[in-house]
Amino acid sequence: MTARPEQRASHRRRTTKRRAVIAGVSALGITGAAIVTTTMLSTAGAASAWPSDTGSKPVSKTVPVSGTYDGGMKKFYGTGALGGDSQDENQDPVFELADGATLKNVIIGTPAADGVHCKGSCTLQNVWWLDVGEDAASFKGKSSSAQYKVIGGGAKKADDKVLQFNGAGTLTVSGFRVEDFGKLVRSCGNCKTQYKRTIVLKDIDVVAPGKSLVGINTNYGDTATLSQIRIQGDSKKKIKTCTRFQGNNTGKEPKELGSGADGKSCTFSASDITYK
């Protein structure tokens, strides 16, 4: 089904599975290495407001990115086979980044499909998701030395995960804003291939409602470090900070072991989390 331009999806996701064949160019004819000169929004600290777009771009086929792609603060949204906005697994992304690629100054509208995939180390700089589909971004590199960096930007309206960490290496999120979400970061709890994953969250603005900031698998050696976390609208402190799981590679639902700082897997102090 082809989505109407700027179609507004309901907060509850549809469940129809949609697949797209990853193509070498997008429907717009832009290559992954295209660079648009633009003035970046400041990434020195999480943004207090959502940016305005400079125009809209429909995307019917996954846009491959190698090198640096600067979107010029345009709003990209899925159409055709990428017109899904559900929680179905194995959807294709709007952007797919090669190892070492950078995606910057992009707004992903709705439908958002499966957002952004990183096949190896990558940088997402000043990238915004207005209505998260399956996930905002998934990190899939297989090297323990892989570095994934999310610098600035933000995401909202995520029924479940915002950032899905399936691969190996280190994910650092800084200067980010998240609103109305399930989990900000989740280390895959039941992937067929599991890795040790390191997660660093710093300088993050969190706006309730939300379920948890980060989930890790302690049995695979995952660690999470939190600092400068500011939570708004959660006076009863319902949002879990760091949740520990017993992960598996069988596809079963992982067992929750506990949450909060433990000085080993979940590292932060009371002063690192502030409530407004």
PDB file of C-alpha atoms in Angstrom:
ATOM      1  CA  MET A   1       0.000   0.000   0.000  1.00  0.00           C
ATOM      2  CA  THR A   2       1.339   3.430  -0.824  1.00  0.00           C
ATOM      3  CA  ALA A   3       1.192   5.904   2.026  1.00  0.00           C
ATOM      4  CA  ARG A   4      -0.119   9.369   1.350  1.00  0.00           C
ATOM      5  CA  PRO A   5       2.528  12.089   1.623  1.00  0.00           C
ATOM      6  CA  GLU A   6       2.860  13.275   5.216  1.00  0.00           C
ATOM      7  CA  GLN A   7       0.429  10.570   6.313  1.00  0.00           C
ATOM      8  CA  ARG A   8      -0.049  10.762  10.066  1.00  0.00           C
ATOM      9  CA  ALA A   9       0.162   7.427  11.794  1.00  0.00           C
ATOM     10  CA  SER A  10      -1.650   6.669  15.011  1.00  0.00           C
ATOM     11  CA  HIS A  11       0.469   6.108  18.117  1.00  0.00           C
ATOM     12  CA  ARG A  12      -0.516   2.431  18.160  1.00  0.00           C
ATOM     13  CA  ARG A  13       1.349   0.808  15.304  1.00  0.00           C
ATOM     14  CA  ARG A  14      -0.231  -1.170  12.517  1.00  0.00           C
ATOM     15  CA  THR A  15       0.796  -4.792  12.350  1.00  0.00           C
ATOM     16  CA  THR A  16       0.977  -5.405   8.600  1.00  0.00           C
ATOM     17  CA  LYS A  17       4.498  -6.484   7.638  1.00  0.00           C
ATOM     18  CA  ARG A  18       6.097  -4.545   4.833  1.00  0.00           C
ATOM     19  CA  ARG A  19       9.393  -5.394   3.205  1.00  0.00           C
ATOM     20  CA  ALA A  20      11.476  -3.327   0.839  1.00  0.00           C
ATOM     21  CA  VAL A  21      14.322  -4.352  -1.418  1.00  0.00           C
ATOM     22  CA  ILE A  22      17.421  -2.318  -0.552  1.00  0.00           C
ATOM     23  CA  ALA A  23      18.445  -0.414  -3.651  1.00  0.00           C
ATOM     24  CA  GLY A  24      21.584   1.421  -4.641  1.00  0.00           C
ATOM     25  CA  VAL A  25      19.773   4.719  -4.915  1.00  0.00           C
ATOM     26  CA  SER A  26      16.725   6.229  -3.314  1.00  0.00           C
ATOM     27  CA  ALA A  27      13.546   7.124  -5.130  1.00  0.00           C
ATOM     28  CA  LEU A  28      14.936  10.658  -5.272  1.00  0.00           C
ATOM     29  CA  GLY A  29      18.053   9.641  -7.129  1.00  0.00           C
ATOM     30  CA  ILE A  30      20.363  10.760  -4.319  1.00  0.00           C
ATOM     31  CA  THR A  31      23.471   8.749  -3.588  1.00  0.00           C
ATOM     32  CA  GLY A  32      24.622   7.829  -0.128  1.00  0.00           C
ATOM     33  CA  ALA A  33      27.675  10.040  -0.477  1.00  0.00           C
ATOM     34  CA  ALA A  34      25.719  13.176  -1.392  1.00  0.00           C
ATOM     35  CA  ILE A  35      26.618  16.177   0.747  1.00  0.00           C
ATOM     36  CA  VAL A  36      24.400  19.203   1.184  1.00  0.00           C
ATOM     37  CA  THR A  37      25.921  22.336   2.687  1.00  0.00           C
ATOM     38  CA  THR A  38      23.900  23.522   5.642  1.00  0.00           C
ATOM     39  CA  THR A  39      24.247  25.126   9.006  1.00  0.00           C
ATOM     40  CA  MET A  40      24.083  22.456  11.680  1.00  0.00           C
ATOM     41  CA  LEU A  41      22.092  22.936  14.823  1.00  0.00           C
ATOM     42  CA  SER A  42      24.256  23.103  17.908  1.00  0.00           C
ATOM     43  CA  THR A  43      24.961  19.738  19.493  1.00  0.00           C
ATOM     44  CA  ALA A  44      26.459  21.207  22.681  1.00  0.00           C
ATOM     45  CA  GLY A  45      23.838  19.759  24.981  1.00  0.00           C
ATOM     46  CA  ALA A  46      20.457  18.199  24.383  1.00  0.00           C
ATOM     47  CA  ALA A  47      18.086  20.424  22.439  1.00  0.00           C
ATOM     48  CA  SER A  48      15.170  21.977  24.281  1.00  0.00           C
ATOM     49  CA  ALA A  49      12.982  22.241  21.162  1.00  0.00           C
ATOM     50  CA  TRP A  50      12.309  20.215  18.042  1.00  0.00           C
ATOM     51  CA  PRO A  51      13.686  21.612  14.776  1.00  0.00           C
ATOM     52  CA  SER A  52      11.714  22.762  11.759  1.00  0.00           C
ATOM     53  CA  ASP A  53      12.367  21.031   8.458  1.00  0.00           C
ATOM     54  CA  THR A  54      13.557  22.757   5.303  1.00  0.00           C
ATOM     55  CA  GLY A  55      11.363  20.617   3.058  1.00  0.00           C
ATOM     56  CA  SER A  56      10.074  17.041   2.679  1.00  0.00           C
ATOM     57  CA  LYS A  57      11.487  14.082   0.739  1.00  0.00           C
ATOM     58  CA  PRO A  58       9.523  10.827   0.163  1.00  0.00           C
ATOM     59  CA  VAL A  59      11.692   7.680   0.166  1.00  0.00           C
ATOM     60  CA  SER A  60      10.428   4.438  -1.378  1.00  0.00           C
ATOM     61  CA  LYS A  61      13.726   2.518  -1.307  1.00  0.00           C
ATOM     62  CA  THR A  62      16.415   2.372   1.360  1.00  0.00           C
ATOM     63  CA  VAL A  63      19.055   5.073   0.893  1.00  0.00           C
ATOM     64  CA  PRO A  64      22.582   3.630   1.213  1.00  0.00           C
ATOM     65  CA  VAL A  65      25.112   5.915   2.883  1.00  0.00           C
ATOM     66  CA  SER A  66      28.889   5.714   2.639  1.00  0.00           C
ATOM     67  CA  GLY A  67      31.134   8.570   3.669  1.00  0.00           C
ATOM     68  CA  THR A  68      29.067  11.525   4.884  1.00  0.00           C
ATOM     69  CA  TYR A  69      25.468  12.314   3.990  1.00  0.00           C
ATOM     70  CA  ASP A  70      24.167  15.737   5.032  1.00  0.00           C
ATOM     71  CA  GLY A  71      20.396  15.985   4.717  1.00  0.00           C
ATOM     72  CA  GLY A  72      20.223  19.754   5.101  1.00  0.00           C
ATOM     73  CA  MET A  73      17.493  19.387   7.760  1.00  0.00           C
ATOM     74  CA  LYS A  74      15.013  17.996   5.255  1.00  0.00           C
ATOM     75  CA  LYS A  75      12.310  15.645   6.472  1.00  0.00           C
ATOM     76  CA  PHE A  76      12.505  12.149   4.950  1.00  0.00           C
ATOM     77  CA  TYR A  77       9.520   9.809   5.188  1.00  0.00           C
ATOM     78  CA  GLY A  78       8.745   6.351   3.871  1.00  0.00           C
ATOM     79  CA  THR A  79       6.391   5.688   1.005  1.00  0.00           C
ATOM     80  CA  GLY A  80       5.484   2.631  -1.034  1.00  0.00           C
ATOM     81  CA  ALA A  81       7.263  -0.414   0.400  1.00  0.00           C
ATOM     82  CA  LEU A  82       8.798   1.797   3.111  1.00  0.00           C
ATOM     83  CA  GLY A  83       5.400   3.172   4.069  1.00  0.00           C
ATOM     84  CA  GLY A  84       5.139   1.005   7.186  1.00  0.00           C
ATOM     85  CA  ASP A  85       4.935   2.428  10.678  1.00  0.00           C
ATOM     86  CA  SER A  86       4.375  -0.776  12.651  1.00  0.00           C
ATOM     87  CA  GLN A  87       6.316  -2.792  15.211  1.00  0.00           C
ATOM     88  CA  ASP A  88       6.849  -5.705  12.816  1.00  0.00           C
ATOM     89  CA  GLU A  89      10.355  -7.134  12.895  1.00  0.00           C
ATOM     90  CA  ASN A  90      12.665  -7.211   9.870  1.00  0.00           C
ATOM     91  CA  GLN A  91      11.421  -4.061   8.203  1.00  0.00           C
ATOM     92  CA  ASP A  92      13.872  -2.220   5.994  1.00  0.00           C
ATOM     93  CA  PRO A  93      15.308   1.137   7.026  1.00  0.00           C
ATOM     94  CA  VAL A  94      15.027   4.548   5.430  1.00  0.00           C
ATOM     95  CA  PHE A  95      18.840   4.888   5.595  1.00  0.00           C
ATOM     96  CA  GLU A  96      21.481   2.144   5.725  1.00  0.00           C
ATOM     97  CA  LEU A  97      24.989   3.213   6.731  1.00  0.00           C
ATOM     98  CA  ALA A  98      28.137   1.395   5.660  1.00  0.00           C
ATOM     99  CA  ASP A  99      30.962   0.879   8.132  1.00  0.00           C
ATOM    100  CA  GLY A 100      32.425   4.286   9.043  1.00  0.00           C
ATOM    101  CA  ALA A 101      29.585   6.353   7.531  1.00  0.00           C
ATOM    102  CA  THR A 102      28.064   9.537   8.965  1.00  0.00           C
ATOM    103  CA  LEU A 103      24.447  10.687   8.671  1.00  0.00           C
ATOM    104  CA  LYS A 104      23.812  14.254   9.756  1.00  0.00           C
ATOM    105  CA  ASN A 105      21.164  16.984   9.784  1.00  0.00           C
ATOM    106  CA  VAL A 106      18.218  14.737   8.966  1.00  0.00           C
ATOM    107  CA  ILE A 107      14.621  14.647  10.193  1.00  0.00           C
ATOM    108  CA  ILE A 108      12.817  11.326   9.790  1.00  0.00           C
ATOM    109  CA  GLY A 109       9.069  11.824   9.621  1.00  0.00           C
ATOM    110  CA  THR A 110       6.226   9.362   9.389  1.00  0.00           C
ATOM    111  CA  PRO A 111       5.979   6.669   8.142  1.00  0.00           C
ATOM    112  CA  ALA A 112       9.477   5.898   9.457  1.00  0.00           C
ATOM    113  CA  ALA A 113       9.779   2.137   8.670  1.00  0.00           C
ATOM    114  CA  ASP A 114      12.850   0.882  10.573  1.00  0.00           C
ATOM    115  CA  GLY A 115      14.634   4.215  10.706  1.00  0.00           C
ATOM    116  CA  VAL A 116      18.414   3.881  10.337  1.00  0.00           C
ATOM    117  CA  HIS A 117      20.629   0.781  10.203  1.00  0.00           C
ATOM    118  CA  CYS A 118      24.388   0.899  10.867  1.00  0.00           C
ATOM    119  CA  LYS A 119      26.293  -2.067   9.415  1.00  0.00           C
ATOM    120  CA  GLY A 120      29.451  -1.118  11.327  1.00  0.00           C
ATOM    121  CA  SER A 121      30.874   1.901  13.121  1.00  0.00           C
ATOM    122  CA  CYS A 122      28.796   4.982  12.361  1.00  0.00           C
ATOM    123  CA  THR A 123      27.937   8.496  13.491  1.00  0.00           C
ATOM    124  CA  LEU A 124      24.410   9.903  13.652  1.00  0.00           C
ATOM    125  CA  GLN A 125      24.710  13.642  14.168  1.00  0.00           C
ATOM    126  CA  ASN A 126      21.719  15.917  14.635  1.00  0.00           C
ATOM    127  CA  VAL A 127      19.262  13.246  13.455  1.00  0.00           C
ATOM    128  CA  TRP A 128      15.644  13.547  14.619  1.00  0.00           C
ATOM    129  CA  TRP A 129      12.783  11.034  14.594  1.00  0.00           C
ATOM    130  CA  LEU A 130       9.299  12.553  14.842  1.00  0.00           C
ATOM    131  CA  ASP A 131       7.381   9.282  15.219  1.00  0.00           C
ATOM    132  CA  VAL A 132       9.518   6.158  15.649  1.00  0.00           C
ATOM    133  CA  GLY A 133       8.408   3.118  13.641  1.00  0.00           C
ATOM    134  CA  GLU A 134       9.914  -0.277  14.545  1.00  0.00           C
ATOM    135  CA  ASP A 135      13.113   1.296  15.947  1.00  0.00           C
ATOM    136  CA  ALA A 136      14.747   4.668  15.380  1.00  0.00           C
ATOM    137  CA  ALA A 137      18.202   3.180  14.762  1.00  0.00           C
ATOM    138  CA  SER A 138      19.778  -0.290  14.900  1.00  0.00           C
ATOM    139  CA  PHE A 139      23.508  -0.934  15.334  1.00  0.00           C
ATOM    140  CA  LYS A 140      24.749  -4.154  13.757  1.00  0.00           C
ATOM    141  CA  GLY A 141      28.539  -4.157  13.501  1.00  0.00           C
ATOM    142  CA  LYS A 142      30.286  -7.424  14.371  1.00  0.00           C
ATOM    143  CA  SER A 143      33.633  -6.070  15.589  1.00  0.00           C
ATOM    144  CA  SER A 144      34.302  -5.552  19.295  1.00  0.00           C
ATOM    145  CA  SER A 145      36.122  -2.345  18.312  1.00  0.00           C
ATOM    146  CA  ALA A 146      33.089  -0.867  16.518  1.00  0.00           C
ATOM    147  CA  GLN A 147      32.127   2.615  17.682  1.00  0.00           C
ATOM    148  CA  TYR A 148      28.588   3.935  17.226  1.00  0.00           C
ATOM    149  CA  LYS A 149      28.016   7.593  18.080  1.00  0.00           C
ATOM    150  CA  VAL A 150      24.682   9.383  18.391  1.00  0.00           C
ATOM    151  CA  ILE A 151      25.443  13.076  18.817  1.00  0.00           C
ATOM    152  CA  GLY A 152      22.582  15.505  19.371  1.00  0.00           C
ATOM    153  CA  GLY A 153      19.160  14.992  17.816  1.00  0.00           C
ATOM    154  CA  GLY A 154      16.190  13.290  19.418  1.00  0.00           C
ATOM    155  CA  ALA A 155      13.277  10.891  19.070  1.00  0.00           C
ATOM    156  CA  LYS A 156       9.680  10.695  20.242  1.00  0.00           C
ATOM    157  CA  LYS A 157       6.593   8.521  20.042  1.00  0.00           C
ATOM    158  CA  ALA A 158       8.365   5.160  20.251  1.00  0.00           C
ATOM    159  CA  ASP A 159       6.048   2.363  21.358  1.00  0.00           C
ATOM    160  CA  ASP A 160       9.056   0.198  22.219  1.00  0.00           C
ATOM    161  CA  LYS A 161      12.769   0.725  21.543  1.00  0.00           C
ATOM    162  CA  VAL A 162      14.425   3.879  20.260  1.00  0.00           C
ATOM    163  CA  LEU A 163      18.003   2.626  19.795  1.00  0.00           C
ATOM    164  CA  GLN A 164      18.426  -1.119  19.222  1.00  0.00           C
ATOM    165  CA  PHE A 165      21.945  -2.485  19.867  1.00  0.00           C
ATOM    166  CA  ASN A 166      22.251  -5.851  18.117  1.00  0.00           C
ATOM    167  CA  GLY A 167      25.951  -5.856  17.258  1.00  0.00           C
ATOM    168  CA  ALA A 168      29.234  -5.679  19.124  1.00  0.00           C
ATOM    169  CA  GLY A 169      31.251  -2.691  20.315  1.00  0.00           C
ATOM    170  CA  THR A 170      30.453   0.590  22.052  1.00  0.00           C
ATOM    171  CA  LEU A 171      27.411   2.843  21.645  1.00  0.00           C
ATOM    172  CA  THR A 172      27.760   6.420  22.930  1.00  0.00           C
ATOM    173  CA  VAL A 173      24.694   8.683  23.025  1.00  0.00           C
ATOM    174  CA  SER A 174      25.223  12.336  23.934  1.00  0.00           C
ATOM    175  CA  GLY A 175      23.230  15.552  23.728  1.00  0.00           C
ATOM    176  CA  PHE A 176      20.077  13.578  22.881  1.00  0.00           C
ATOM    177  CA  ARG A 177      16.407  14.286  23.638  1.00  0.00           C
ATOM    178  CA  VAL A 178      13.785  11.527  23.996  1.00  0.00           C
ATOM    179  CA  GLU A 179      10.036  11.895  24.628  1.00  0.00           C
ATOM    180  CA  ASP A 180       7.130   9.454  24.933  1.00  0.00           C
ATOM    181  CA  PHE A 181       9.050   6.187  24.546  1.00  0.00           C
ATOM    182  CA  GLY A 182       9.425   2.610  25.676  1.00  0.00           C
ATOM    183  CA  LYS A 183      13.187   2.016  25.980  1.00  0.00           C
ATOM    184  CA  LEU A 184      15.846   4.515  24.960  1.00  0.00           C
ATOM    185  CA  VAL A 185      18.574   1.880  24.415  1.00  0.00           C
ATOM    186  CA  ARG A 186      18.261  -1.913  24.490  1.00  0.00           C
ATOM    187  CA  SER A 187      21.057  -4.425  24.118  1.00  0.00           C
ATOM    188  CA  CYS A 188      19.415  -7.241  22.155  1.00  0.00           C
ATOM    189  CA  GLY A 189      18.115  -9.739  24.679  1.00  0.00           C
ATOM    190  CA  ASN A 190      17.569 -12.735  22.404  1.00  0.00           C
ATOM    191  CA  CYS A 191      19.565 -12.351  19.173  1.00  0.00           C
ATOM    192  CA  LYS A 192      20.932 -15.539  17.613  1.00  0.00           C
ATOM    193  CA  THR A 193      24.449 -14.135  17.892  1.00  0.00           C
ATOM    194  CA  GLN A 194      25.231 -12.313  21.115  1.00  0.00           C
ATOM    195  CA  TYR A 195      28.109  -9.994  22.020  1.00  0.00           C
ATOM    196  CA  LYS A 196      29.491  -7.993  24.879  1.00  0.00           C
ATOM    197  CA  ARG A 197      28.137  -4.464  24.474  1.00  0.00           C
ATOM    198  CA  THR A 198      29.220  -1.198  26.088  1.00  0.00           C
ATOM    199  CA  ILE A 199      26.705   1.653  26.361  1.00  0.00           C
ATOM    200  CA  VAL A 200      27.415   5.236  27.419  1.00  0.00           C
ATOM    201  CA  LEU A 201      24.589   7.734  27.947  1.00  0.00           C
ATOM    202  CA  LYS A 202      25.525  11.312  28.776  1.00  0.00           C
ATOM    203  CA  ASP A 203      23.800  14.694  28.614  1.00  0.00           C
ATOM    204  CA  ILE A 204      20.329  13.298  27.896  1.00  0.00           C
ATOM    205  CA  ASP A 205      16.960  15.039  28.274  1.00  0.00           C
ATOM    206  CA  VAL A 206      14.163  12.572  28.983  1.00  0.00           C
ATOM    207  CA  VAL A 207      10.488  13.533  28.902  1.00  0.00           C
ATOM    208  CA  ALA A 208       7.904  11.124  30.336  1.00  0.00           C
ATOM    209  CA  PRO A 209       6.108   8.892  29.638  1.00  0.00           C
ATOM    210  CA  GLY A 210       8.801   6.269  29.239  1.00  0.00           C
ATOM    211  CA  LYS A 211       9.656   2.805  30.543  1.00  0.00           C
ATOM    212  CA  SER A 212      13.449   2.566  30.792  1.00  0.00           C
ATOM    213  CA  LEU A 213      16.629   4.353  29.749  1.00  0.00           C
ATOM    214  CA  VAL A 214      18.807   1.339  29.052  1.00  0.00           C
ATOM    215  CA  GLY A 215      18.568  -2.453  29.171  1.00  0.00           C
ATOM    216  CA  ILE A 216      21.656  -4.676  29.217  1.00  0.00           C
ATOM    217  CA  ASN A 217      22.507  -8.391  29.392  1.00  0.00           C
ATOM    218  CA  THR A 218      24.801  -8.956  32.344  1.00  0.00           C
ATOM    219  CA  ASN A 219      25.530 -12.582  31.416  1.00  0.00           C
ATOM    220  CA  TYR A 220      27.223 -11.401  28.201  1.00  0.00           C
ATOM    221  CA  GLY A 221      29.312  -8.782  30.003  1.00  0.00           C
ATOM    222  CA  ASP A 222      27.307  -5.712  28.942  1.00  0.00           C
ATOM    223  CA  THR A 223      27.899  -2.462  30.799  1.00  0.00           C
ATOM    224  CA  ALA A 224      26.076   0.878  30.863  1.00  0.00           C
ATOM    225  CA  THR A 225      27.355   4.206  32.203  1.00  0.00           C
ATOM    226  CA  LEU A 226      24.942   7.097  32.766  1.00  0.00           C
ATOM    227  CA  SER A 227      25.687  10.772  33.482  1.00  0.00           C
ATOM    228  CA  GLN A 228      23.933  14.128  33.162  1.00  0.00           C
ATOM    229  CA  ILE A 229      20.511  12.539  32.762  1.00  0.00           C
ATOM    230  CA  ARG A 230      17.604  14.993  33.209  1.00  0.00           C
ATOM    231  CA  ILE A 231      14.132  13.468  33.541  1.00  0.00           C
ATOM    232  CA  GLN A 232      11.009  15.604  33.210  1.00  0.00           C
ATOM    233  CA  GLY A 233       7.437  14.772  34.175  1.00  0.00           C
ATOM    234  CA  ASP A 234       8.241  11.644  36.189  1.00  0.00           C
ATOM    235  CA  SER A 235       7.757  12.756  39.785  1.00  0.00           C
ATOM    236  CA  LYS A 236       7.006   9.179  40.874  1.00  0.00           C
ATOM    237  CA  LYS A 237      10.221   7.929  39.238  1.00  0.00           C
ATOM    238  CA  LYS A 238       8.512   5.221  37.211  1.00  0.00           C
ATOM    239  CA  ILE A 239      11.091   5.321  34.407  1.00  0.00           C
ATOM    240  CA  LYS A 240      13.701   2.670  35.120  1.00  0.00           C
ATOM    241  CA  THR A 241      17.274   3.864  34.782  1.00  0.00           C
ATOM    242  CA  CYS A 242      19.389   0.803  33.978  1.00  0.00           C
ATOM    243  CA  THR A 243      17.695  -2.602  33.743  1.00  0.00           C
ATOM    244  CA  ARG A 244      19.694  -5.831  33.904  1.00  0.00           C
ATOM    245  CA  PHE A 245      18.595  -8.934  31.993  1.00  0.00           C
ATOM    246  CA  GLN A 246      19.623 -12.544  31.545  1.00  0.00           C
ATOM    247  CA  GLY A 247      19.989 -12.553  27.775  1.00  0.00           C
ATOM    248  CA  ASN A 248      19.842 -15.595  25.499  1.00  0.00           C
ATOM    249  CA  ASN A 249      20.394 -16.625  21.884  1.00  0.00           C
ATOM    250  CA  THR A 250      17.312 -18.791  21.555  1.00  0.00           C
ATOM    251  CA  GLY A 251      14.734 -16.129  20.840  1.00  0.00           C
ATOM    252  CA  LYS A 252      13.020 -16.472  24.207  1.00  0.00           C
ATOM    253  CA  GLU A 253      11.957 -13.441  26.188  1.00  0.00           C
ATOM    254  CA  PRO A 254      14.942 -12.498  28.391  1.00  0.00           C
ATOM    255  CA  LYS A 255      14.563 -12.622  32.164  1.00  0.00           C
ATOM    256  CA  GLU A 256      14.729  -9.312  34.042  1.00  0.00           C
ATOM    257  CA  LEU A 257      17.179  -9.482  36.951  1.00  0.00           C
ATOM    258  CA  GLY A 258      16.871  -6.030  38.481  1.00  0.00           C
ATOM    259  CA  SER A 259      17.379  -2.329  37.831  1.00  0.00           C
ATOM    260  CA  GLY A 260      19.339   0.617  39.151  1.00  0.00           C
ATOM    261  CA  ALA A 261      23.036   1.194  39.767  1.00  0.00           C
ATOM    262  CA  ASP A 262      25.041  -1.804  40.944  1.00  0.00           C
ATOM    263  CA  GLY A 263      28.581  -0.448  40.622  1.00  0.00           C
ATOM    264  CA  LYS A 264      29.503  -3.113  38.083  1.00  0.00           C
ATOM    265  CA  SER A 265      27.162  -3.458  35.116  1.00  0.00           C
ATOM    266  CA  CYS A 266      25.124  -0.286  35.668  1.00  0.00           C
ATOM    267  CA  THR A 267      27.407   2.568  36.698  1.00  0.00           C
ATOM    268  CA  PHE A 268      26.119   5.935  37.870  1.00  0.00           C
ATOM    269  CA  SER A 269      25.484   7.872  41.065  1.00  0.00           C
ATOM    270  CA  ALA A 270      22.344   9.536  42.380  1.00  0.00           C
ATOM    271  CA  SER A 271      23.660  12.934  41.239  1.00  0.00           C
ATOM    272  CA  ASP A 272      23.874  11.708  37.636  1.00  0.00           C
ATOM    273  CA  ILE A 273      20.051  11.480  37.453  1.00  0.00           C
ATOM    274  CA  THR A 274      18.022  14.615  38.133  1.00  0.00           C
ATOM    275  CA  TYR A 275      14.254  15.055  38.091  1.00  0.00           C
ATOM    276  CA  LYS A 276      12.364  18.180  37.018  1.00  0.00           C
TER     277      LYS A 276
END
